[in-house]
């Protein structure tokens, strides 16, 4: 195993949205059903809970710098700039921020205005991720979005005006009734806004969503391949390099926070339902990795403030024999893959054993033939589960 701890990030979850989108299985809730309105969320209570939650994790992070922070949701842009100003100040008083720290916030274009963006920027947030999904009215309606394409364009202009120079756009494809041409139009409109980063997700029908129980009519397999291929080409021609299955960035603008996940870094997770992964070396000098997750329902999470059980809903060590799969599930998402030495450092497993297992993957064309590197081929990125199954074979 490596002899130094991996980089440390912090994930902060905000669990509320104006309206639940029918495709979404994230831990996001309409506040109206719980007695709050979207513009009247329990900010003070949530702030106090987040800090108490962080305090209970500090033992595992003591003395370590935070490299990146990601405020995700839900819809973080439902909470005020003042909330984030206080939150970030309090966090900085507990854990040192690395020089040049990346602090990202997700924003929904249906919840923003100029003054909010200016306030978020002043609070120290320096990267914005705008959930646009599509620019076409029919698609936005089918996806249950609360904003129009024009509002998304305005939101991005306002964010620039507020001083954000690092912006991601979330787009989805393979949408109900979408033709390859419509998918390319969406990419064209996103490119016209000149974001630094673009996340391009294929719509999946997740269990426990409205789309799962009432599936919309999605494009046929052939159209989906066509969308994938032509969309990928369009993005690469425009200078967006794909560095992960769904992530494209201009030169040097990869999401450092997400890269830390994919490179198997450590992260604290605070907020309703947040997950964390933390490595430490125990008193006997043995390397340990623990996953922990927090109470999921926002109201139950808030109540945990006065509860001796605290915010943790569960924790589990990652066992040595689980490490290869855990590591590969993340690292193989990266188009560049990882060095074999990184594999050895993170899993504690000899490289020879891995190479023997991977011979059959090579035959199926799921891996790139590269000495010293573990890297999925374009085919392997498409069929990642098949590749992971080979790595995990006894
Ligand atoms: C947690 S959401 C955050 C963004 C923000 N809440 C919003 O929607 O505006 C992160 C992104 O995941 C993507 N996403 C969510 N559910 C998805 C699904 N079922 N299939 C594909 N992408 C999905 C969307 O692009 C979404 O913007
Ligand atoms: S706004 Fe974002 S987090 Fe909220 S339900 Fe929609 S996709 Fe999910």
Coordinates of C-alpha atoms and ligand atoms in Angstrom, one line a residue, residues 13-14 16-29 73-76 106 108 131 133 143-146 172, ligand 2:
X13 CA -25.3 17.8 0.4
X14 CA -28.3 20.0 0.2
X16 CA -34.2 20.1 -1.3
X17 CA -35.5 20.9 -4.8
X18 CA -38.4 23.1 -6.0
X19 CA -39.9 20.0 -7.8
X20 CA -38.7 16.4 -8.0
X21 CA -37.7 15.6 -11.6
X22 CA -39.3 12.3 -12.7
X23 CA -35.9 10.7 -13.7
X24 CA -34.0 11.7 -10.5
X25 CA -33.0 9.2 -7.8
X26 CA -30.7 11.6 -5.9
X27 CA -31.6 12.4 -2.3
X28 CA -33.7 15.4 -3.1
X29 CA -37.1 16.3 -1.7
X73 CA -27.9 18.3 -4.3
X74 CA -30.7 18.5 -4.5
X75 CA -30.6 22.2 -5.4
X76 CA -27.9 24.0 -3.4
X106 CA -24.6 23.0 -8.3
X108 CA -30.6 25.0 -11.1
X131 CA -28.1 21.8 -14.4
X133 CA -30.2 19.1 -19.3
X143 CA -38.1 16.0 -17.9
X144 CA -40.3 18.0 -15.5
X145 CA -37.7 20.9 -15.4
X146 CA -38.7 24.2 -13.8
X172 CA -28.5 14.8 -20.7
Ligands
LIG2 S1 -33.5 19.5 -9.7 FE1 -31.6 18.1 -9.9 S2 -31.5 17.1 -7.9 FE2 -33.5 18.1 -8.0 S3 -34.9 16.5 -8.7 FE3 -34.2 17.6 -10.5 S4 -32.3 16.5 -11.2 FE4 -32.8 15.8 -9.1

